[in-house]
XYZ file of C-alpha atoms in Angstrom:
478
model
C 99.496 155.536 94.639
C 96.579 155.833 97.022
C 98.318 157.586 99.747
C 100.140 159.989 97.585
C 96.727 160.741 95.594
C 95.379 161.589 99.450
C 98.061 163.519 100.237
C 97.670 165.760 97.885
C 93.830 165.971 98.115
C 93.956 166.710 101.603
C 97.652 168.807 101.240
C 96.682 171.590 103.554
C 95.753 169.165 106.369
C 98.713 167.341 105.622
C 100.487 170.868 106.084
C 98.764 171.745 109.257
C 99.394 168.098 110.634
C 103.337 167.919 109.628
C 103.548 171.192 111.621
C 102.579 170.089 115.115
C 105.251 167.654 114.894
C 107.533 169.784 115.327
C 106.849 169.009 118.856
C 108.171 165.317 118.590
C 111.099 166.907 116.782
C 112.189 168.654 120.059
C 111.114 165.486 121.554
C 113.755 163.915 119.672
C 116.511 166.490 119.932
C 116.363 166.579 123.247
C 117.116 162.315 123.213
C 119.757 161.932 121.327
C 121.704 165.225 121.750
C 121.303 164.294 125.650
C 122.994 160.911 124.878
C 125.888 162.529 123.216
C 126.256 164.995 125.565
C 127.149 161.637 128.156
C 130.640 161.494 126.601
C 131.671 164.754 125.618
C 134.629 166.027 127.531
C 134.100 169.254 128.929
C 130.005 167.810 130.016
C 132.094 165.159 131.806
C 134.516 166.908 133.485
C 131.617 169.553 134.976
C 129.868 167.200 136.266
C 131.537 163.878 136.795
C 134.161 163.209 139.357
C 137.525 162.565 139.133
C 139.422 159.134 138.614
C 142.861 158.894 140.528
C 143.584 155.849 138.963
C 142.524 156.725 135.073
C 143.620 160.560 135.497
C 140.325 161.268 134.119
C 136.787 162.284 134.838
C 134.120 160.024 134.383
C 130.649 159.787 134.965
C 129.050 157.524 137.737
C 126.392 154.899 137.435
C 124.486 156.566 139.940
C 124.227 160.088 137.945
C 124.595 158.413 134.886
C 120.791 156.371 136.174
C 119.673 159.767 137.838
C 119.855 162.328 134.933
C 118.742 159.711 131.794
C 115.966 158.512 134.377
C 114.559 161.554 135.790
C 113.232 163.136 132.276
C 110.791 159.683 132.663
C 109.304 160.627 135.794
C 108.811 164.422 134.187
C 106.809 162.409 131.555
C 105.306 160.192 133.931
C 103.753 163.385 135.566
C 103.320 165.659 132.118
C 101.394 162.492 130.349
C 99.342 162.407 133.529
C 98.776 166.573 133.860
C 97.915 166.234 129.968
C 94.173 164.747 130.534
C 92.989 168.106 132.261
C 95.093 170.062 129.576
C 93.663 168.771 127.070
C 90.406 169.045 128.353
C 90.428 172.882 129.656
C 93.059 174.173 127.038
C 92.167 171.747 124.106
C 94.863 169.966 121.978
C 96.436 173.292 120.595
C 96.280 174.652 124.138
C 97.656 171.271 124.890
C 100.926 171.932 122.272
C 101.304 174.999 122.750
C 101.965 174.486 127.053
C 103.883 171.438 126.177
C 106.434 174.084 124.183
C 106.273 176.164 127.000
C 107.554 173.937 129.784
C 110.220 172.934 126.683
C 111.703 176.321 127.379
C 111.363 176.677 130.895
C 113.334 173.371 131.260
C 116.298 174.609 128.521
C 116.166 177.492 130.659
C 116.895 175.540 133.634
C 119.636 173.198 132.681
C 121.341 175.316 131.177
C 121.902 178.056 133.862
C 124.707 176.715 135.597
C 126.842 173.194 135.714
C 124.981 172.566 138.873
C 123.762 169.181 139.039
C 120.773 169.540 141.129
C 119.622 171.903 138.104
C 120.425 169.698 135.828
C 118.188 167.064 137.153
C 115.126 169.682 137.591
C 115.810 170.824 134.204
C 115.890 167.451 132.698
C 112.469 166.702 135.139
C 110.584 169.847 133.690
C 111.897 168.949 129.650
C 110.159 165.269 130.321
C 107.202 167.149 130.878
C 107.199 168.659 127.708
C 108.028 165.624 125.678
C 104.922 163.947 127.516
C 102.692 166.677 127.093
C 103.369 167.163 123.406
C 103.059 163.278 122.714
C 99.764 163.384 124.405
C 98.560 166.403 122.324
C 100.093 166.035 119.168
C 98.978 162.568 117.673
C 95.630 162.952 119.591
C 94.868 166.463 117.640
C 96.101 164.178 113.862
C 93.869 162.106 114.589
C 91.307 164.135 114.993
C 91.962 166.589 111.896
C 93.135 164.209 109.614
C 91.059 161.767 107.197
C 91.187 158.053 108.099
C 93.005 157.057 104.938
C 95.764 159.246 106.023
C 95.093 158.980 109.685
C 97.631 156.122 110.234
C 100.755 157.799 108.006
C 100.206 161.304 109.316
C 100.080 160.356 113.298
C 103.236 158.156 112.110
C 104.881 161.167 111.171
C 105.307 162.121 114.783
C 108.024 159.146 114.527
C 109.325 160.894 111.809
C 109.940 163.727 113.125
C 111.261 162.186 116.282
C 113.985 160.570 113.955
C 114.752 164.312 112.217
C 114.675 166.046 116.028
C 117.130 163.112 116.872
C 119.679 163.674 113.533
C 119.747 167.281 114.189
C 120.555 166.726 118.078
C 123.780 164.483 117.472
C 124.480 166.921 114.843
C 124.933 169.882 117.052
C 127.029 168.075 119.579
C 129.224 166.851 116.620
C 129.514 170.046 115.725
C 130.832 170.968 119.352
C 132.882 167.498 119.843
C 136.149 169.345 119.803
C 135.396 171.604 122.305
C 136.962 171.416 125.688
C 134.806 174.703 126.890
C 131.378 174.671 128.706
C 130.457 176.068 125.144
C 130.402 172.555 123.850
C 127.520 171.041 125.833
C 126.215 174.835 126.352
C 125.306 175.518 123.075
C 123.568 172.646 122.280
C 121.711 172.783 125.352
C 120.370 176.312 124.519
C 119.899 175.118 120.907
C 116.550 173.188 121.821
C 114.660 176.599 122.367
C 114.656 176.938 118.769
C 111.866 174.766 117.777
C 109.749 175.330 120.336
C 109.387 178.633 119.949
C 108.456 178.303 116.283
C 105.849 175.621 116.956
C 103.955 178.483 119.505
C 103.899 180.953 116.492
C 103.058 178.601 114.280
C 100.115 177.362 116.325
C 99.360 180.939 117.394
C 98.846 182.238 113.626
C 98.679 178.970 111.346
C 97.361 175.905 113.017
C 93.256 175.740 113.955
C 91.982 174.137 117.013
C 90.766 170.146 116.740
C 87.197 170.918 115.111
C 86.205 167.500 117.737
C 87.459 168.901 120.515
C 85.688 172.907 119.575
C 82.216 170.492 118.711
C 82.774 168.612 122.102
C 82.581 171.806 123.711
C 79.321 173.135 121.989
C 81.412 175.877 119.698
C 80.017 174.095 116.310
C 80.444 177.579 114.306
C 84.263 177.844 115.604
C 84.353 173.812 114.292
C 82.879 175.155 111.446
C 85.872 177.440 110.543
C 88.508 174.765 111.820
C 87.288 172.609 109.462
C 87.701 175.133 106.532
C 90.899 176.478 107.674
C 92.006 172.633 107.685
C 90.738 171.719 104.098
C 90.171 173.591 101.072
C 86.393 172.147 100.969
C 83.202 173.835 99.877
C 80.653 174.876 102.316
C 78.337 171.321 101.839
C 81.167 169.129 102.546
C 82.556 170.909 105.577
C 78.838 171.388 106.948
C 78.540 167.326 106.047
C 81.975 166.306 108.238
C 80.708 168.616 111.145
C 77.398 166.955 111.448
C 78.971 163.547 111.317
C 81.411 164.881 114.312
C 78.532 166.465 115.859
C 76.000 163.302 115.509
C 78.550 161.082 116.826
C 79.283 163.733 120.197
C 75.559 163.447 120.982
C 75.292 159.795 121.372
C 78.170 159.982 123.950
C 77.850 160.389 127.171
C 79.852 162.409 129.605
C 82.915 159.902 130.499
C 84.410 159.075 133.891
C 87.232 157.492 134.908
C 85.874 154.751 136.670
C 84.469 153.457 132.942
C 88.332 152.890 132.093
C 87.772 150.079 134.995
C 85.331 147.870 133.194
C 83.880 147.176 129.759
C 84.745 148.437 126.373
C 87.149 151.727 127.642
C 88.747 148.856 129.903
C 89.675 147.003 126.696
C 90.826 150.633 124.996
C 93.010 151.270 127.750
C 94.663 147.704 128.061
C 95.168 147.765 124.526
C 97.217 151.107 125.226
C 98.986 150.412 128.201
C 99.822 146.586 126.884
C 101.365 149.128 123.561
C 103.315 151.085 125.685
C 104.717 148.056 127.678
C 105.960 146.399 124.448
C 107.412 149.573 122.889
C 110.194 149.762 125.544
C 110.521 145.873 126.279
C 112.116 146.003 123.204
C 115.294 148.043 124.328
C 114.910 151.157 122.653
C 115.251 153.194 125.699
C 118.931 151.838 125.982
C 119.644 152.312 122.727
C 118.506 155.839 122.252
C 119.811 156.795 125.985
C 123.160 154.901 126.156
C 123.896 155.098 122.766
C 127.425 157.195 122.962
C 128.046 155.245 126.280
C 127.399 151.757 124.142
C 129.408 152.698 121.204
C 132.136 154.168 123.230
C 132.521 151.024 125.469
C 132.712 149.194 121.992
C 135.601 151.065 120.507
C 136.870 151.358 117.347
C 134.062 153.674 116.414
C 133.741 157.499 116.397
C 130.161 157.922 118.782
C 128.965 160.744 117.478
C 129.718 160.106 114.027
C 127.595 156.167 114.909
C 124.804 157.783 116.080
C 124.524 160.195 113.260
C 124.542 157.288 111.201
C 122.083 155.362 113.040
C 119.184 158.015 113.056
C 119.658 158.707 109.233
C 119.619 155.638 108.450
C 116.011 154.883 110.603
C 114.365 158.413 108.296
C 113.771 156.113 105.047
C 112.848 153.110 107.305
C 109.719 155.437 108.854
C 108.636 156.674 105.426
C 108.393 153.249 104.294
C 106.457 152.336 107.368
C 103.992 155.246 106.743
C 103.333 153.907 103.599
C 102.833 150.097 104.793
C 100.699 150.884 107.574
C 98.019 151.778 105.269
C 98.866 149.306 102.375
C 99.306 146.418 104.845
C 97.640 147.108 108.280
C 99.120 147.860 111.761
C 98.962 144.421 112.735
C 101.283 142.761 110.033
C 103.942 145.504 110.442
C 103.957 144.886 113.913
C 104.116 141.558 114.252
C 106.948 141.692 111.280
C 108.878 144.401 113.524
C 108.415 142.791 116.983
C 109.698 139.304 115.605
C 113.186 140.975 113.620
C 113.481 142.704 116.748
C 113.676 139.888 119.225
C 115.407 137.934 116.773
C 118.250 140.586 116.643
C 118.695 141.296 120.537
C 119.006 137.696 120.835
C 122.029 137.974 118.431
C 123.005 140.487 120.666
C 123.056 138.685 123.243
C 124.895 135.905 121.754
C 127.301 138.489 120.904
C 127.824 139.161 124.818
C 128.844 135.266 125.136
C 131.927 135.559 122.459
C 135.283 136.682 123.055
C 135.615 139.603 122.609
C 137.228 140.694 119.212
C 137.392 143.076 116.090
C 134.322 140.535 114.578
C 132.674 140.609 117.392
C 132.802 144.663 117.972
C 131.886 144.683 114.372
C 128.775 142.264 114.479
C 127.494 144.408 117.698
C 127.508 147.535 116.144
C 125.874 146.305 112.614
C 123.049 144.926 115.182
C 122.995 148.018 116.702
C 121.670 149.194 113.544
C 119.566 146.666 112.364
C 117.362 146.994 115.288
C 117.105 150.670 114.614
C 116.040 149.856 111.307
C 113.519 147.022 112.726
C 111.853 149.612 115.349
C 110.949 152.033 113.066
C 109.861 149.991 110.682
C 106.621 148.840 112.699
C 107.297 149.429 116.289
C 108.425 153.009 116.840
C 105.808 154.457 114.678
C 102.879 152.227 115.034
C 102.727 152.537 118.643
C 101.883 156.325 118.399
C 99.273 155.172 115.824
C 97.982 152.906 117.993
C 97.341 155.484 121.109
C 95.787 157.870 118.834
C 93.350 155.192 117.489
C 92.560 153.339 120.962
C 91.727 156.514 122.574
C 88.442 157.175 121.073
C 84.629 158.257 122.371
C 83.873 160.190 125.600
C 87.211 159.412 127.172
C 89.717 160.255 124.285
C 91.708 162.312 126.353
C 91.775 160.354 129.654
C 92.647 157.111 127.743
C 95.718 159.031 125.706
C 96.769 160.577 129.062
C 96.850 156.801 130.730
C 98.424 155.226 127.904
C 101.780 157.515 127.401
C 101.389 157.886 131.083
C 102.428 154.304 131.094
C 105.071 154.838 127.788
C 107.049 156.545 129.932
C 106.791 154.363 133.645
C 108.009 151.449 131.969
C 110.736 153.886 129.789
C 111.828 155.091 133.127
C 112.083 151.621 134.615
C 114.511 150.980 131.460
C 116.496 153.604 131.960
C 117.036 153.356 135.838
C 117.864 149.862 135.849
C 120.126 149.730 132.728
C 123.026 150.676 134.007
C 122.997 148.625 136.516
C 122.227 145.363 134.350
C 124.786 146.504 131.960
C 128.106 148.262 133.080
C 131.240 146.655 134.782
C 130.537 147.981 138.185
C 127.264 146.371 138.552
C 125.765 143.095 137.378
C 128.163 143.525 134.168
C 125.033 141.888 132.221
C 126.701 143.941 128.946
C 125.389 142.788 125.496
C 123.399 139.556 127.338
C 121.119 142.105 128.380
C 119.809 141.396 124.811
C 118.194 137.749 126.030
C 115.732 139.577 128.263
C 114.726 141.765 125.820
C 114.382 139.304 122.819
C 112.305 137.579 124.473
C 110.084 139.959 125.629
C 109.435 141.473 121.684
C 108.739 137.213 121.425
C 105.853 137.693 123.494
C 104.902 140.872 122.409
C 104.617 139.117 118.611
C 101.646 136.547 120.011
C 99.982 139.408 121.912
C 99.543 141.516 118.866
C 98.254 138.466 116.859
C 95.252 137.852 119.833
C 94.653 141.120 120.831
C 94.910 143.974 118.597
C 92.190 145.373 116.927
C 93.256 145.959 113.594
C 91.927 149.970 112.854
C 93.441 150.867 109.053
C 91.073 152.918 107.046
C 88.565 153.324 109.646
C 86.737 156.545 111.026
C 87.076 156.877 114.965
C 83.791 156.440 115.080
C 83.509 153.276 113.619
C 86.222 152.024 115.850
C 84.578 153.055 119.018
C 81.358 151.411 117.562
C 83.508 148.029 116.949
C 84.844 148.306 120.937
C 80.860 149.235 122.186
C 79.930 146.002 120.160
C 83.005 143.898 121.601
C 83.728 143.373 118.742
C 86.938 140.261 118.669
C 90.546 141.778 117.489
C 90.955 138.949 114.831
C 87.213 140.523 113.059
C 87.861 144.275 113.339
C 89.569 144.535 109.497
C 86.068 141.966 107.956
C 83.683 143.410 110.123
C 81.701 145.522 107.853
């Protein structure tokens, strides 16, 4: 009953927190109404070409690898633009430009069927997605308290899974649609949420009082603070000298540190987290899903996917509340092992003949490892970005690590199709070996070499890196 008693002590943060997520819930719209939109008719026939031999349209590998890939290279780029953002603009500033190139991309797409806009639309929405997952965990962990620290930046996952429910929603709703309406609307849809997230952080939500102290504007911090918590004057003045006391025995940070010594280990750590996040597969699943389940058969897509992302909501609230009962490591380790132990199933699957079992045991794997990623994987990793990227380089480090979320996402979704469909290596379901035994090694690397962080302040943790401290002592070290 700890976390619930800290929720509601700390309620209004809570409040403030939960709203700047409404950035990973575009995030997550955008991902899984995208995927849906792969096999809907009237998207198809716009933009694919036509099949003499079937009578129908289809979509190419080629475009199928350019438009799922290209929104990676937009996040490769927003990630890496999100370091000077975040410095000049702070991490509001940071949200509120990340909404901003949200609409400018919906804007974009959605003028005309015109693939080259498509792709540039698609390229300026993967800035947006990087920019707000640079800027919104980094600004929860820097507002919230650390016994919440771990569930709140988890709710970014959370809200991913609620942006991703409402996506595959809206193109359910249009399914039946044979009209550039159906993959219209649902394109134009996604303005929605950004918009309120600028008002909201226009008239509700404060600026990080770290990133206001950092900058020498302690009586702004001051009023952040209050604005965040309903605390009296000693307290608040209390938390801001702490923030302020551990600001002066930094110094000014620098790139080249990330090279060597402890910020070398915080951004290994980061980019070794964003490496096993999509070595587990989750690119394909949340890219390719309607293109999986439709190559399966016997199952209605849209109605799969809708499924699948309600049934990962639950799953994340149950992680929120292990990763501060149990610790980052254990869930992780738990996830990463189910994981590779169901895309090697998966791949075993690929081996059989196919058959009604066999289409049936794929898609109940399909779900289990939706269930297994969230549980530990999905929403640690955010966690784990937001905690690693602490002292004089916060910003740099977060700006390197999803940097490197979305290179190796990108390299997942450009070379999927081509490992899995017919007219390529025709890897199908045996894709599932590589991957299980990548989340394998992923299991042992966790175990030797990441800190674990729950229930401490950030400055403790960048004290435990400065003393080199080993992974295996962070939780005793007292």
């Amino acid at each position: 009953m700890g976390v619930l008693r800290d929720i509601l002590t700390y309620r209004k943060t809570v409040l403030i927190c939960m709203i700047t997520t409404l950035g990973a819930a575009t995030s997550g719209y955008d991902l899984s109404y995208f995927s849906s939109l792969l096999v809907l008719p009237p998207f198809v026939r716009d933009y694919g070409d036509y099949n003499a031999t079937t009578g129908a349209h289809i979509l190419p590998s080629w475009l199928l690898s350019l438009i799922t890939s290209i929104i990676n290279l937009g996040e490769v780029l927003g990630a890496i633009l999100s370091y000077p953002i975040g410095v000049k603009f702070g991490r509001r500033g940071g949200i509120i430009i990340a909404c901003t190139t949200f609409l400018l991309g919906t804007l974009v797409q959605s003028v005309a069927p015109i693939v080259a806009l498509l792709v540039v639309g698609r390229f300026l929405l993967g800035m947006g997605i990087a920019l707000a997952a640079a800027s919104v965990p980094l600004y929860i962990a820097e507002c919230a308290p650390p016994t919440l620290r771990g569930t709140l930046v988890a709710a970014y996952q959370f809200a991913v899974g609620i942006g991703l429910i409402l996506g595959t929603a809206t193109v359910f709703g249009m399914k039946d649609s044979n009209a550039k309406s159906g993959y219209l609307i649902p394109m134009t849809i996604q303005a929605v949420l950004p918009i309120v997230l600028i008002i909201a952080c226009l008239t509700m939500v404060p600026e990080s009082p770290r990133w206001l102290a950092e900058k020498g504007r302690t009586d702004t911090a001051r009023k952040a603070l209050h604005r965040l918590a309903n605390k009296g004057d000693t307290t608040v003045n209390e938390d801001l000298d702490a923030i302020v006391a551990g600001i002066e025995h930094q110094e000014k940070g620098h790139w080249r540190e990330l090279l060597s010594g402890p910020e070398a280990r915080k951004m290994m750590l980061g980019i070794g987290m964003a490496g096993w996040s999509q070595a587990s597969g989750i690119n394909f699943v949340v890219s390719y899903g309607g293109v999986i389940l439709t190559s399966i058969g016997g199952i209605d897509p849209y109605v799969a996917n809708f499924a699948l992302y309600c049934t990962a909501l639950p799953v994340i609230l149950l992680a929120q509340y292990l990763l501060e009962r149990v610790g980052r490591r254990k869930v992780l380790m738990f996830s990463m092992t189910c994981i590779g132990c169901i895309n090697v199933l998966d791949g075993g699957f690929g081996l059989a003949k196919e058959s009604a079992a066999v289409n049936n045991g794929a898609i109940a794997l399909f779900f289990l490892f939706y269930i297994a990623f969230n549980l530990g994987l999905g929403t640690t990793i955010w966690v784990s970005f937001a905690e690693m990227s602490v002292g004089r380089n916060r910003s740099l480090l977060m700006s390197v690590s999803t940097a490197f979320v979305w290179f190796f996402s990108w390299i997942v979704s450009f070379t999927f199709p081509y490992l899995y469909n017919p007219d390529s290596a025709n890897l199908g379901a045996k894709i599932g070996f590589i991957y299980g035994a990548l989340m394998f090694m992923g299991s042992i690397w966790v175990f030797f070499l990441l800190p674990e962080t729950a229930g401490r302040s950030l400055e403790e943790i960048n004290t435990m890196f400065a003393l080199k401290i080993p992974a295996r002592k962070f939780a005793s070290k007292s």
